CSV table of C-alpha atoms in Angstrom, one decimal:
chain,number,residue,atom,x,y,z
A,910,MET,CA,-52.1,49.8,1.0
A,911,ALA,CA,-54.5,53.5,0.7
A,912,ILE,CA,-54.1,55.8,3.3
A,913,GLY,CA,-58.0,55.8,3.8
A,914,PHE,CA,-57.0,52.1,5.7
A,915,TYR,CA,-55.0,54.2,8.5
A,916,CYS,CA,-56.7,57.6,8.5
A,917,ASN,CA,-58.2,58.9,12.0
A,918,ARG,CA,-61.7,59.1,10.8
A,919,GLU,CA,-63.0,60.8,14.1
A,920,VAL,CA,-62.2,63.9,13.1
A,921,VAL,CA,-63.7,67.2,15.2
A,922,ILE,CA,-65.3,69.7,12.4
A,923,THR,CA,-66.4,73.3,13.4
A,924,GLU,CA,-67.2,76.1,10.8
A,925,PRO,CA,-65.3,79.0,9.2
A,926,GLY,CA,-67.9,81.7,11.4
A,927,THR,CA,-66.5,80.2,14.6
A,928,ASN,CA,-64.6,82.3,17.1
A,929,VAL,CA,-61.5,81.3,17.9
A,930,LEU,CA,-62.6,81.4,22.2
A,931,GLU,CA,-65.2,78.5,20.4
A,932,ALA,CA,-62.3,76.8,18.4
A,933,ALA,CA,-60.4,76.9,22.3
A,934,GLN,CA,-63.5,75.3,23.9
A,935,LEU,CA,-64.3,72.5,21.4
A,936,MET,CA,-60.1,71.4,21.3
A,937,ARG,CA,-60.5,71.2,24.8
A,938,GLN,CA,-64.0,69.7,25.3
A,939,TYR,CA,-62.4,66.7,22.2
A,940,HIS,CA,-58.7,66.9,23.3
A,941,VAL,CA,-57.4,67.4,20.2
A,942,GLY,CA,-55.0,70.3,18.8
A,943,THR,CA,-56.8,70.2,15.7
A,944,LEU,CA,-60.2,71.4,14.3
A,945,VAL,CA,-61.2,70.9,10.3
A,946,VAL,CA,-62.5,73.4,9.3
A,947,ALA,CA,-65.5,72.6,7.0
A,948,GLU,CA,-68.7,73.4,5.3
A,949,LYS,CA,-71.4,70.7,4.2
A,950,VAL,CA,-72.7,71.5,0.9
A,951,ASP,CA,-75.3,69.1,-0.6
A,952,GLY,CA,-75.2,66.7,2.1
A,953,ILE,CA,-71.1,66.3,1.7
A,954,VAL,CA,-68.7,68.1,4.3
A,955,ARG,CA,-66.7,69.5,2.3
A,956,PRO,CA,-63.1,70.8,4.2
A,957,LYS,CA,-61.8,74.6,4.4
A,958,GLY,CA,-59.1,74.5,6.3
A,959,ILE,CA,-57.1,73.3,9.7
A,960,VAL,CA,-57.2,75.1,12.8
A,961,THR,CA,-53.9,73.8,15.4
A,962,ASP,CA,-53.7,75.4,19.1
A,963,ARG,CA,-50.3,76.7,17.8
A,964,ASP,CA,-52.6,79.2,15.7
A,965,LEU,CA,-54.4,79.9,18.4
A,966,VAL,CA,-51.6,80.7,20.2
A,967,LEU,CA,-49.3,82.6,17.7
A,968,GLY,CA,-52.2,84.1,15.5
A,969,VAL,CA,-54.5,84.9,18.3
A,970,MET,CA,-53.1,85.3,21.9
A,971,ALA,CA,-49.5,86.4,21.6
A,972,ALA,CA,-50.6,89.2,19.1
A,973,ASP,CA,-53.2,90.1,22.3
A,974,LEU,CA,-56.0,90.1,20.1
A,975,LYS,CA,-59.9,89.4,21.5
A,976,PRO,CA,-60.5,85.6,20.3
A,977,ASP,CA,-64.4,85.9,21.3
A,978,THR,CA,-63.3,88.4,18.2
A,979,ILE,CA,-61.8,86.5,15.8
A,980,LEU,CA,-62.8,83.7,13.6
A,981,VAL,CA,-61.3,80.6,12.7
A,982,SER,CA,-61.3,81.9,8.7
A,983,ASP,CA,-59.2,84.8,9.5
A,984,ILE,CA,-56.5,82.6,10.9
A,985,MET,CA,-56.4,79.5,9.2
A,986,PRO,CA,-53.7,78.9,6.7
A,987,ASP,CA,-54.8,79.9,3.0
A,988,SER,CA,-53.5,76.5,2.0
A,989,LEU,CA,-55.6,73.4,2.0
A,990,TYR,CA,-53.8,69.8,1.1
A,991,THR,CA,-55.6,67.3,1.0
A,992,VAL,CA,-54.9,63.4,-0.4
A,993,ARG,CA,-57.6,60.9,-1.7
A,994,ASP,CA,-58.6,58.0,0.5
A,995,GLU,CA,-57.1,56.1,-1.8
A,996,GLU,CA,-53.1,57.3,-2.1
A,997,SER,CA,-50.7,54.9,-0.5
A,998,VAL,CA,-49.1,55.7,2.4
A,999,SER,CA,-45.7,56.9,1.1
A,1000,GLU,CA,-47.2,58.7,-1.8
A,1001,THR,CA,-49.1,60.6,1.2
A,1002,MET,CA,-45.8,60.8,3.5
A,1003,ARG,CA,-44.1,62.3,-0.1
A,1004,ILE,CA,-46.6,65.0,-0.4
A,1005,MET,CA,-46.9,66.1,3.9
A,1006,ARG,CA,-42.6,66.6,3.5
A,1007,SER,CA,-43.5,68.8,0.0
A,1008,HIS,CA,-45.6,71.1,1.6
A,1009,GLY,CA,-44.3,70.8,4.8
A,1010,VAL,CA,-47.3,69.9,6.6
A,1011,ARG,CA,-47.4,68.1,9.5
A,1012,ARG,CA,-51.1,66.8,8.9
A,1013,ILE,CA,-53.3,66.6,5.9
A,1014,LEU,CA,-56.6,65.6,5.4
A,1015,VAL,CA,-58.1,62.6,3.6
A,1016,VAL,CA,-60.8,63.3,0.9
A,1017,ASP,CA,-62.9,60.7,-1.6
A,1018,TRP,CA,-63.5,61.4,-4.9
A,1019,GLN,CA,-66.0,64.3,-4.3
A,1020,GLY,CA,-64.0,66.2,-2.1
A,1021,GLY,CA,-65.8,64.6,1.0
A,1022,LEU,CA,-63.7,64.8,3.7
A,1023,GLN,CA,-63.1,61.2,5.4
A,1024,GLY,CA,-60.5,61.8,7.9
A,1025,ILE,CA,-57.0,63.2,8.6
A,1026,VAL,CA,-53.4,61.9,9.0
A,1027,SER,CA,-50.4,63.7,10.8
A,1028,VAL,CA,-46.9,62.9,11.4
A,1029,ASP,CA,-47.3,61.2,14.6
A,1030,ASP,CA,-50.1,58.9,12.9
A,1031,LEU,CA,-47.3,57.7,10.3
A,1032,ILE,CA,-44.7,57.5,12.7
A,1033,ALA,CA,-47.2,54.9,14.8
A,1034,LEU,CA,-47.2,53.3,12.1
A,1035,LEU,CA,-44.0,53.0,10.7
A,1036,THR,CA,-43.1,51.4,13.8
A,1037,GLU,CA,-45.6,48.8,13.3
A,1038,GLU,CA,-44.3,48.0,10.4
A,1039,MET,CA,-40.8,47.5,11.6
A,1040,GLN,CA,-41.5,45.8,14.2
A,1041,GLU,CA,-42.8,43.4,12.1
A,1042,LEU,CA,-40.0,43.2,10.4
A,1043,ALA,CA,-37.6,42.6,13.0
A,1044,LYS,CA,-40.5,39.8,14.5
A,1045,LEU,CA,-39.9,38.3,10.2
A,1046,ILE,CA,-35.9,38.5,10.8
A,1047,ALA,CA,-36.3,36.5,14.4
A,1048,ARG,CA,-38.6,33.8,13.4
A,1049,GLU,CA,-36.1,33.6,10.1
A,1050,GLN,CA,-33.4,32.6,12.7
A,1051,GLU,CA,-35.2,30.7,14.8
A,1052,ARG,CA,-35.7,28.1,11.5
A,1053,GLU,CA,-32.7,28.2,10.2
A,1054,ARG,CA,-31.9,27.1,14.3
A,1055,ALA,CA,-34.1,24.1,14.2
A,1056,THR,CA,-33.4,22.4,10.4
A,1057,ARG,CA,-29.1,23.1,11.1
A,1058,LYS,CA,-29.0,21.0,13.9
Protein backbone atom coordinates (compact mmCIF):
# COMPACT_ATOMS: atom_id res chain seq x y z
CA MET A 1 0.00 0.00 0.00
CA ALA A 2 1.20 3.52 -0.78
CA ILE A 3 2.43 5.72 2.07
CA GLY A 4 -0.03 8.41 1.02
CA PHE A 5 -2.79 6.13 2.29
CA TYR A 6 -1.24 6.01 5.76
CA CYS A 7 0.25 9.47 6.24
CA ASN A 8 -1.15 11.90 8.76
CA ARG A 9 -2.86 14.62 6.75
CA GLU A 10 -3.58 16.83 9.75
CA VAL A 11 -0.37 18.83 9.60
CA VAL A 12 0.22 22.12 11.39
CA ILE A 13 1.88 24.53 8.99
CA THR A 14 3.73 27.78 9.60
CA GLU A 15 5.63 30.21 7.40
CA PRO A 16 9.43 30.65 7.41
CA GLY A 17 9.03 34.12 8.97
CA THR A 18 7.28 32.82 12.09
CA ASN A 19 9.29 33.48 15.23
CA VAL A 20 10.14 30.65 17.61
CA LEU A 21 7.82 31.94 20.35
CA GLU A 22 4.87 31.85 17.95
CA ALA A 23 5.96 28.38 16.80
CA ALA A 24 5.96 27.12 20.40
CA GLN A 25 2.52 28.62 20.91
CA LEU A 26 1.25 26.85 17.78
CA MET A 27 2.66 23.55 19.04
CA ARG A 28 0.89 24.06 22.35
CA GLN A 29 -2.38 25.12 20.73
CA TYR A 30 -2.51 22.09 18.42
CA HIS A 31 -0.81 19.60 20.80
CA VAL A 32 1.94 18.71 18.33
CA GLY A 33 5.71 18.46 18.55
CA THR A 34 6.33 19.20 14.87
CA LEU A 35 5.54 22.12 12.59
CA VAL A 36 5.92 22.02 8.83
CA VAL A 37 7.49 25.20 7.51
CA ALA A 38 5.92 25.88 4.12
CA GLU A 39 5.05 28.49 1.55
CA LYS A 40 2.04 28.58 -0.73
CA VAL A 41 3.12 28.95 -4.36
CA ASP A 42 0.55 28.96 -7.17
CA GLY A 43 -2.01 27.43 -4.81
CA ILE A 44 0.31 24.58 -3.80
CA VAL A 45 1.63 24.28 -0.25
CA ARG A 46 5.33 23.60 -0.74
CA PRO A 47 7.27 22.41 2.30
CA LYS A 48 10.54 24.17 3.10
CA GLY A 49 11.43 22.44 6.35
CA ILE A 50 10.37 20.91 9.64
CA VAL A 51 10.77 22.35 13.11
CA THR A 52 10.36 20.16 16.17
CA ASP A 53 9.99 20.91 19.85
CA ARG A 54 13.50 19.51 20.21
CA ASP A 55 14.78 22.13 17.73
CA LEU A 56 13.21 24.83 19.91
CA VAL A 57 14.74 23.51 23.11
CA LEU A 58 18.24 22.76 21.80
CA GLY A 59 18.50 25.55 19.24
CA VAL A 60 16.97 28.41 21.20
CA MET A 61 16.29 27.77 24.87
CA ALA A 62 19.47 25.85 25.70
CA ALA A 63 21.45 28.54 23.90
CA ASP A 64 19.62 31.19 25.99
CA LEU A 65 18.38 33.03 22.89
CA LYS A 66 15.25 35.17 22.79
CA PRO A 67 12.48 33.11 21.15
CA ASP A 68 10.65 36.18 19.87
CA THR A 69 13.72 37.28 17.86
CA ILE A 70 14.63 33.95 16.20
CA LEU A 71 12.72 32.69 13.15
CA VAL A 72 11.81 29.06 12.49
CA SER A 73 13.76 29.35 9.24
CA ASP A 74 16.87 30.12 11.34
CA ILE A 75 16.67 26.88 13.34
CA MET A 76 15.14 24.36 10.96
CA PRO A 77 17.56 21.76 9.61
CA ASP A 78 19.13 22.55 6.24
CA SER A 79 18.08 19.22 4.74
CA LEU A 80 14.45 18.41 4.02
CA TYR A 81 13.60 14.84 3.15
CA THR A 82 10.34 13.99 1.43
CA VAL A 83 8.75 10.94 -0.08
CA ARG A 84 6.20 10.79 -2.86
CA ASP A 85 2.72 9.75 -1.82
CA GLU A 86 2.79 6.67 -4.09
CA GLU A 87 5.94 5.22 -2.47
CA SER A 88 5.54 2.00 -0.52
CA VAL A 89 5.68 1.84 3.25
CA SER A 90 8.87 -0.22 3.11
CA GLU A 91 10.57 2.25 0.75
CA THR A 92 9.53 5.10 3.03
CA MET A 93 11.11 3.31 5.99
CA ARG A 94 14.28 2.71 3.95
CA ILE A 95 14.52 6.40 3.05
CA MET A 96 13.96 7.47 6.66
CA ARG A 97 16.59 5.01 7.87
CA SER A 98 19.14 6.05 5.25
CA HIS A 99 18.80 9.72 6.22
CA GLY A 100 18.45 9.07 9.96
CA VAL A 101 15.16 10.96 10.30
CA ARG A 102 12.24 10.16 12.60
CA ARG A 103 9.66 11.88 10.42
CA ILE A 104 9.30 12.53 6.72
CA LEU A 105 6.97 14.69 4.67
CA VAL A 106 4.75 13.14 2.04
CA VAL A 107 4.35 15.15 -1.17
CA ASP A 108 2.51 14.70 -4.44
CA TRP A 109 4.04 14.72 -7.92
CA GLN A 110 4.08 18.55 -7.89
CA GLY A 111 5.89 18.72 -4.56
CA GLY A 112 2.73 19.78 -2.77
CA LEU A 113 2.41 18.76 0.86
CA GLN A 114 0.11 15.79 1.43
CA GLY A 115 1.02 14.83 5.00
CA ILE A 116 3.66 13.55 7.36
CA VAL A 117 4.75 10.13 8.60
CA SER A 118 6.66 9.55 11.82
CA VAL A 119 8.44 6.53 13.23
CA ASP A 120 5.61 6.28 15.77
CA ASP A 121 3.06 6.10 12.92
CA LEU A 122 5.03 3.32 11.25
CA ILE A 123 5.36 1.35 14.49
CA ALA A 124 1.59 1.57 15.00
CA LEU A 125 0.99 0.43 11.41
CA LEU A 126 3.40 -2.49 11.69
CA THR A 127 1.89 -3.48 15.03
CA GLU A 128 -1.54 -3.69 13.40
CA GLU A 129 -0.10 -5.81 10.60
CA MET A 130 1.59 -8.16 13.07
CA GLN A 131 -1.67 -8.52 15.01
CA GLU A 132 -3.42 -9.54 11.81
CA LEU A 133 -0.74 -12.16 11.17
CA ALA A 134 -1.14 -13.48 14.71
CA LYS A 135 -4.91 -13.75 14.15
CA LEU A 136 -4.24 -15.66 10.93
CA ILE A 137 -2.10 -18.19 12.79
CA ALA A 138 -4.76 -18.65 15.47
CA ARG A 139 -7.49 -19.03 12.83
CA GLU A 140 -5.42 -21.59 10.94
CA GLN A 141 -4.99 -23.63 14.13
CA GLU A 142 -8.75 -23.47 14.81
CA ARG A 143 -9.50 -24.62 11.27
CA GLU A 144 -7.05 -27.50 11.55
CA ARG A 145 -8.54 -28.65 14.88
CA ALA A 146 -12.03 -28.55 13.41
CA THR A 147 -11.10 -30.60 10.32
CA ARG A 148 -8.87 -33.17 12.04
CA LYS A 149 -11.17 -34.42 14.84
